[in-house]
mmCIF file of C-alpha atoms in Angstrom:
data_model
loop_
_atom_site.group_PDB
_atom_site.id
_atom_site.type_symbol
_atom_site.label_atom_id
_atom_site.label_comp_id
_atom_site.label_asym_id
_atom_site.label_seq_id
_atom_site.Cartn_x
_atom_site.Cartn_y
_atom_site.Cartn_z
ATOM 1 C CA UNK V 1 -17.316 -65.977 8.042
ATOM 2 C CA UNK V 2 -19.212 -68.907 6.530
ATOM 3 C CA UNK V 3 -21.549 -70.890 8.739
ATOM 4 C CA UNK V 4 -22.287 -73.748 6.328
ATOM 5 C CA UNK V 5 -20.263 -74.940 3.351
ATOM 6 C CA UNK V 6 -21.680 -77.668 1.117
ATOM 7 C CA UNK V 7 -19.111 -79.287 -1.191
ATOM 8 C CA UNK V 8 -20.042 -81.680 -4.006
ATOM 9 C CA UNK V 9 -22.973 -83.015 -1.977
ATOM 10 C CA UNK V 10 -24.752 -86.090 -3.349
ATOM 11 C CA UNK V 11 -28.030 -87.587 -2.162
ATOM 12 C CA UNK V 12 -29.340 -90.900 -3.463
ATOM 13 C CA UNK V 13 -32.325 -93.076 -2.661
ATOM 14 C CA UNK V 14 -31.332 -96.446 -4.061
ATOM 15 C CA UNK V 15 -30.625 -95.887 -7.755
ATOM 16 C CA UNK V 16 -32.424 -92.543 -7.751
ATOM 17 C CA UNK V 17 -30.087 -89.548 -7.481
ATOM 18 C CA UNK V 18 -32.003 -86.614 -5.991
ATOM 19 C CA UNK V 19 -29.016 -84.264 -5.615
ATOM 20 C CA UNK V 20 -26.191 -85.077 -8.066
ATOM 21 C CA UNK V 21 -23.463 -82.580 -7.083
ATOM 22 C CA UNK V 22 -24.386 -79.509 -5.095
ATOM 23 C CA UNK V 23 -22.147 -76.702 -3.864
ATOM 24 C CA UNK V 24 -23.302 -73.805 -1.710
ATOM 25 C CA UNK V 25 -22.053 -71.467 1.003
ATOM 26 C CA UNK V 26 -24.355 -69.978 3.627
ATOM 27 C CA UNK V 27 -22.715 -67.020 5.322
ATOM 28 C CA UNK V 28 -22.938 -65.963 8.944
ATOM 29 C CA UNK V 29 -26.066 -63.877 9.576
ATOM 30 C CA UNK V 30 -27.479 -64.519 6.122
ATOM 31 C CA UNK V 31 -31.084 -65.292 5.204
ATOM 32 C CA UNK V 32 -30.557 -67.802 2.401
ATOM 33 C CA UNK V 33 -33.776 -68.610 0.540
ATOM 34 C CA UNK V 34 -34.356 -71.713 -1.594
ATOM 35 C CA UNK V 35 -36.946 -71.675 -4.357
ATOM 36 C CA UNK V 36 -37.846 -74.347 -6.883
ATOM 37 C CA UNK V 37 -40.576 -76.691 -8.107
ATOM 38 C CA UNK V 38 -41.942 -79.479 -5.934
ATOM 39 C CA UNK V 39 -39.621 -82.470 -5.688
ATOM 40 C CA UNK V 40 -36.534 -80.528 -6.793
ATOM 41 C CA UNK V 41 -34.439 -81.365 -3.709
ATOM 42 C CA UNK V 42 -35.007 -78.336 -1.460
ATOM 43 C CA UNK V 43 -36.324 -80.245 1.552
ATOM 44 C CA UNK V 44 -33.783 -83.019 0.990
ATOM 45 C CA UNK V 45 -30.970 -80.463 1.193
ATOM 46 C CA UNK V 46 -32.320 -79.000 4.444
ATOM 47 C CA UNK V 47 -32.571 -82.464 5.965
ATOM 48 C CA UNK V 48 -28.985 -83.220 4.924
ATOM 49 C CA UNK V 49 -27.787 -80.038 6.665
ATOM 50 C CA UNK V 50 -29.808 -80.901 9.787
ATOM 51 C CA UNK V 51 -28.589 -84.507 9.799
ATOM 52 C CA UNK V 52 -31.951 -86.188 9.222
ATOM 53 C CA UNK V 53 -30.854 -87.442 5.788
ATOM 54 C CA UNK V 54 -27.617 -89.252 5.025
ATOM 55 C CA UNK V 55 -25.164 -87.877 2.482
ATOM 56 C CA UNK V 56 -23.877 -90.262 -0.175
ATOM 57 C CA UNK V 57 -21.074 -88.090 -1.518
ATOM 58 C CA UNK V 58 -19.263 -84.837 -0.825
ATOM 59 C CA UNK V 59 -19.115 -82.994 2.479
ATOM 60 C CA UNK V 60 -21.023 -80.538 4.639
ATOM 61 C CA UNK V 61 -19.075 -78.240 6.969
ATOM 62 C CA UNK V 62 -20.560 -76.264 9.826
ATOM 63 C CA UNK V 63 -18.278 -73.655 11.402
ATOM 64 C CA UNK V 64 -15.335 -75.398 9.671
ATOM 65 C CA UNK V 65 -16.237 -78.800 11.185
ATOM 66 C CA UNK V 66 -17.196 -81.647 8.851
ATOM 67 C CA UNK V 67 -20.624 -82.817 10.011
ATOM 68 C CA UNK V 68 -21.508 -85.587 7.525
ATOM 69 C CA UNK V 69 -21.752 -88.222 10.262
ATOM 70 C CA UNK V 70 -22.502 -85.988 13.246
ATOM 71 C CA UNK V 71 -25.699 -86.745 15.190
ATOM 72 C CA UNK V 72 -28.414 -84.103 14.549
ATOM 73 C CA UNK V 73 -28.604 -83.294 18.276
ATOM 74 C CA UNK V 74 -24.943 -82.251 18.281
ATOM 75 C CA UNK V 75 -25.091 -79.929 15.257
ATOM 76 C CA UNK V 76 -26.783 -77.004 17.047
ATOM 77 C CA UNK V 77 -28.976 -76.462 13.989
ATOM 78 C CA UNK V 78 -32.694 -75.910 14.534
ATOM 79 C CA UNK V 79 -35.261 -77.084 11.984
ATOM 80 C CA UNK V 80 -38.912 -76.099 11.620
ATOM 81 C CA UNK V 81 -41.053 -78.336 9.420
ATOM 82 C CA UNK V 82 -44.040 -77.404 7.267
ATOM 83 C CA UNK V 83 -46.406 -79.604 9.303
ATOM 84 C CA UNK V 84 -45.350 -78.164 12.697
ATOM 85 C CA UNK V 85 -44.082 -81.523 14.089
ATOM 86 C CA UNK V 86 -44.913 -80.605 17.662
ATOM 87 C CA UNK V 87 -45.938 -83.250 20.191
ATOM 88 C CA UNK V 88 -49.766 -83.516 20.287
ATOM 89 C CA UNK V 89 -49.802 -85.100 23.758
ATOM 90 C CA UNK V 90 -47.820 -82.267 25.428
ATOM 91 C CA UNK V 91 -48.852 -78.777 26.438
ATOM 92 C CA UNK V 92 -47.361 -75.811 24.622
ATOM 93 C CA UNK V 93 -44.997 -75.200 27.549
ATOM 94 C CA UNK V 94 -43.823 -78.811 27.601
ATOM 95 C CA UNK V 95 -43.259 -78.745 23.849
ATOM 96 C CA UNK V 96 -41.023 -75.676 24.109
ATOM 97 C CA UNK V 97 -39.184 -77.124 27.129
ATOM 98 C CA UNK V 98 -38.697 -80.580 25.599
ATOM 99 C CA UNK V 99 -35.194 -80.141 24.202
ATOM 100 C CA UNK V 100 -33.973 -78.312 27.289
ATOM 101 C CA UNK V 101 -35.179 -81.150 29.514
ATOM 102 C CA UNK V 102 -33.293 -83.621 27.335
ATOM 103 C CA UNK V 103 -30.142 -81.610 27.978
ATOM 104 C CA UNK V 104 -30.650 -82.150 31.725
ATOM 105 C CA UNK V 105 -30.632 -78.418 32.453
ATOM 106 C CA UNK V 106 -31.760 -77.400 35.960
ATOM 107 C CA UNK V 107 -35.501 -76.814 36.365
ATOM 108 C CA UNK V 108 -35.287 -73.101 37.131
ATOM 109 C CA UNK V 109 -33.215 -72.438 33.993
ATOM 110 C CA UNK V 110 -35.662 -74.490 31.909
ATOM 111 C CA UNK V 111 -38.568 -72.368 33.168
ATOM 112 C CA UNK V 112 -36.704 -69.102 32.534
ATOM 113 C CA UNK V 113 -35.707 -70.098 28.995
ATOM 114 C CA UNK V 114 -39.132 -71.532 28.176
ATOM 115 C CA UNK V 115 -40.861 -68.347 29.373
ATOM 116 C CA UNK V 116 -38.451 -66.280 27.296
ATOM 117 C CA UNK V 117 -39.369 -68.019 24.052
ATOM 118 C CA UNK V 118 -43.077 -68.281 24.848
ATOM 119 C CA UNK V 119 -43.027 -64.495 25.225
ATOM 120 C CA UNK V 120 -40.852 -63.979 22.153
ATOM 121 C CA UNK V 121 -43.308 -65.947 20.001
ATOM 122 C CA UNK V 122 -46.291 -64.259 21.723
ATOM 123 C CA UNK V 123 -47.775 -67.587 22.812
ATOM 124 C CA UNK V 124 -47.435 -67.290 26.598
ATOM 125 C CA UNK V 125 -51.239 -67.106 26.916
ATOM 126 C CA UNK V 126 -51.426 -70.579 25.341
ATOM 127 C CA UNK V 127 -48.724 -72.142 27.553
ATOM 128 C CA UNK V 128 -51.010 -74.671 29.244
ATOM 129 C CA UNK V 129 -53.070 -75.528 26.156
ATOM 130 C CA UNK V 130 -52.714 -78.622 24.031
ATOM 131 C CA UNK V 131 -51.705 -78.236 20.355
ATOM 132 C CA UNK V 132 -55.169 -79.230 19.081
ATOM 133 C CA UNK V 133 -56.550 -76.140 20.829
ATOM 134 C CA UNK V 134 -54.386 -73.835 18.694
ATOM 135 C CA UNK V 135 -54.626 -72.461 15.174
ATOM 136 C CA UNK V 136 -52.084 -73.537 12.573
ATOM 137 C CA UNK V 137 -50.200 -70.262 12.898
ATOM 138 C CA UNK V 138 -50.026 -70.644 16.668
ATOM 139 C CA UNK V 139 -48.797 -74.243 16.355
ATOM 140 C CA UNK V 140 -46.063 -73.117 13.976
ATOM 141 C CA UNK V 141 -45.034 -70.462 16.515
ATOM 142 C CA UNK V 142 -44.740 -73.240 19.115
ATOM 143 C CA UNK V 143 -42.485 -75.192 16.741
ATOM 144 C CA UNK V 144 -40.288 -72.118 16.201
ATOM 145 C CA UNK V 145 -40.133 -71.412 19.950
ATOM 146 C CA UNK V 146 -39.105 -75.019 20.623
ATOM 147 C CA UNK V 147 -36.303 -74.782 18.061
ATOM 148 C CA UNK V 148 -35.097 -71.378 19.302
ATOM 149 C CA UNK V 149 -35.081 -72.519 22.936
ATOM 150 C CA UNK V 150 -32.154 -74.780 22.026
ATOM 151 C CA UNK V 151 -30.244 -71.612 21.034
ATOM 152 C CA UNK V 152 -29.154 -72.922 17.633
ATOM 153 C CA UNK V 153 -26.490 -71.218 15.546
ATOM 154 C CA UNK V 154 -28.580 -71.757 12.406
ATOM 155 C CA UNK V 155 -32.306 -72.126 11.761
ATOM 156 C CA UNK V 156 -33.719 -74.142 8.855
ATOM 157 C CA UNK V 157 -37.316 -73.519 7.781
ATOM 158 C CA UNK V 158 -38.991 -75.967 5.395
ATOM 159 C CA UNK V 159 -42.030 -74.266 3.820
ATOM 160 C CA UNK V 160 -43.059 -72.938 7.251
ATOM 161 C CA UNK V 161 -46.249 -71.325 5.894
ATOM 162 C CA UNK V 162 -47.464 -73.938 3.401
ATOM 163 C CA UNK V 163 -49.893 -75.602 5.822
ATOM 164 C CA UNK V 164 -51.324 -72.301 7.073
ATOM 165 C CA UNK V 165 -54.455 -70.378 6.214
ATOM 166 C CA UNK V 166 -53.582 -67.225 4.248
ATOM 167 C CA UNK V 167 -54.319 -64.898 7.173
ATOM 168 C CA UNK V 168 -51.885 -66.877 9.356
ATOM 169 C CA UNK V 169 -48.997 -66.730 6.888
ATOM 170 C CA UNK V 170 -47.920 -63.218 7.862
ATOM 171 C CA UNK V 171 -47.707 -64.257 11.545
ATOM 172 C CA UNK V 172 -44.940 -66.751 10.838
ATOM 173 C CA UNK V 173 -43.158 -64.640 8.209
ATOM 174 C CA UNK V 174 -43.066 -61.721 10.668
ATOM 175 C CA UNK V 175 -41.266 -63.971 13.157
ATOM 176 C CA UNK V 176 -38.660 -64.994 10.567
ATOM 177 C CA UNK V 177 -38.209 -61.353 9.563
ATOM 178 C CA UNK V 178 -37.590 -60.419 13.198
ATOM 179 C CA UNK V 179 -34.976 -63.180 13.503
ATOM 180 C CA UNK V 180 -33.322 -61.846 10.340
ATOM 181 C CA UNK V 181 -33.114 -58.371 11.878
ATOM 182 C CA UNK V 182 -31.413 -59.926 14.895
ATOM 183 C CA UNK V 183 -28.771 -61.540 12.670
ATOM 184 C CA UNK V 184 -29.839 -65.185 12.891
ATOM 185 C CA UNK V 185 -28.347 -67.346 10.127
ATOM 186 C CA UNK V 186 -31.272 -68.966 8.330
ATOM 187 C CA UNK V 187 -32.036 -71.181 5.354
ATOM 188 C CA UNK V 188 -35.667 -70.870 4.280
ATOM 189 C CA UNK V 189 -37.464 -73.035 1.731
ATOM 190 C CA UNK V 190 -40.533 -71.054 0.721
ATOM 191 C CA UNK V 191 -43.084 -70.453 -1.992
ATOM 192 C CA UNK V 192 -43.751 -66.932 -0.707
ATOM 193 C CA UNK V 193 -42.142 -64.885 -3.476
ATOM 194 C CA UNK V 194 -42.889 -61.521 -1.875
ATOM 195 C CA UNK V 195 -41.150 -62.601 1.322
ATOM 196 C CA UNK V 196 -38.107 -63.874 -0.587
ATOM 197 C CA UNK V 197 -37.917 -60.618 -2.549
ATOM 198 C CA UNK V 198 -38.188 -58.371 0.516
ATOM 199 C CA UNK V 199 -36.315 -60.204 3.259
ATOM 200 C CA UNK V 200 -33.724 -62.598 1.793
ATOM 201 C CA UNK V 201 -30.061 -61.704 1.408
ATOM 202 C CA UNK V 202 -29.699 -64.285 -1.358
ATOM 203 C CA UNK V 203 -32.201 -66.282 -3.358
ATOM 204 C CA UNK V 204 -31.298 -69.643 -4.896
ATOM 205 C CA UNK V 205 -33.262 -71.552 -7.541
ATOM 206 C CA UNK V 206 -32.921 -75.348 -7.480
ATOM 207 C CA UNK V 207 -34.246 -77.751 -10.097
ATOM 208 C CA UNK V 208 -33.612 -81.515 -10.158
ATOM 209 C CA UNK V 209 -31.136 -81.157 -7.293
ATOM 210 C CA UNK V 210 -29.011 -78.590 -9.146
ATOM 211 C CA UNK V 211 -28.561 -74.908 -8.308
ATOM 212 C CA UNK V 212 -29.542 -73.177 -11.528
ATOM 213 C CA UNK V 213 -29.185 -69.588 -10.378
ATOM 214 C CA UNK V 214 -28.436 -67.559 -7.276
ATOM 215 C CA UNK V 215 -28.430 -63.820 -6.777
ATOM 216 C CA UNK V 216 -29.533 -60.967 -4.540
ATOM 217 C CA UNK V 217 -33.343 -60.624 -4.646
ATOM 218 C CA UNK V 218 -33.453 -57.556 -6.906
ATOM 219 C CA UNK V 219 -31.362 -59.266 -9.577
ATOM 220 C CA UNK V 220 -32.945 -62.693 -9.084
ATOM 221 C CA UNK V 221 -36.494 -61.443 -9.626
ATOM 222 C CA UNK V 222 -35.698 -58.443 -11.815
ATOM 223 C CA UNK V 223 -33.402 -59.997 -14.404
ATOM 224 C CA UNK V 224 -33.356 -63.811 -14.177
ATOM 225 C CA UNK V 225 -30.925 -65.436 -16.602
ATOM 226 C CA UNK V 226 -31.613 -69.170 -16.486
ATOM 227 C CA UNK V 227 -34.446 -70.289 -18.831
ATOM 228 C CA UNK V 228 -35.876 -72.668 -16.223
ATOM 229 C CA UNK V 229 -35.926 -69.892 -13.634
ATOM 230 C CA UNK V 230 -37.647 -67.542 -16.093
ATOM 231 C CA UNK V 231 -40.266 -70.211 -16.743
ATOM 232 C CA UNK V 232 -40.705 -70.871 -13.002
ATOM 233 C CA UNK V 233 -41.121 -67.182 -12.142
ATOM 234 C CA UNK V 234 -43.513 -66.754 -15.069
ATOM 235 C CA UNK V 235 -45.788 -69.346 -13.494
ATOM 236 C CA UNK V 236 -45.635 -68.200 -9.870
ATOM 237 C CA UNK V 237 -45.500 -64.399 -10.107
#
């Protein structure tokens, strides 16, 4: 079963075409990893799937439903940004509970669900702290807990480790790896080549809004075919 199908997707900013004609299928339970140079359209594509960016051509389907014009809150797709994007004026607990409160769920259920994801992300001990009292890795765990508390069908991660100190990177990647083991459908934009090689089901290389190559990790890294991909890997590996 396919979770997300992208057909002939086009993204423009004025006269600038960022994604000219993109087709991709993200399967149920798959960890789909996007690699590519800065400004190649990776984040734009994630934001189109989540509903934060408009789509100027083509279609995006989620569970067989066309979602081009669907409000982001109705897509049941969670997104974690590279700069955490948690609320600085709320405690950790209130950040994780935020989406549940918006859904007008009863208080007891909100507490139960919030506790569940605070424990899952191993941040219960920080529940009453403010974000500025946390490390970058801990803040990113809060962002992931907040997204997971909404029980999304799909999680999108946009460079979730790029703003972290090196010793914090493994914290967040371990969380994503655990979600993969549990069968969560995920799309991950990353520059962590080792993670993509070890954990992804499929790795996709995008350049100038075009998918240049996609393959299982062993083939993608072991015998790349596209010249641009070979050049890219030569610079980053």
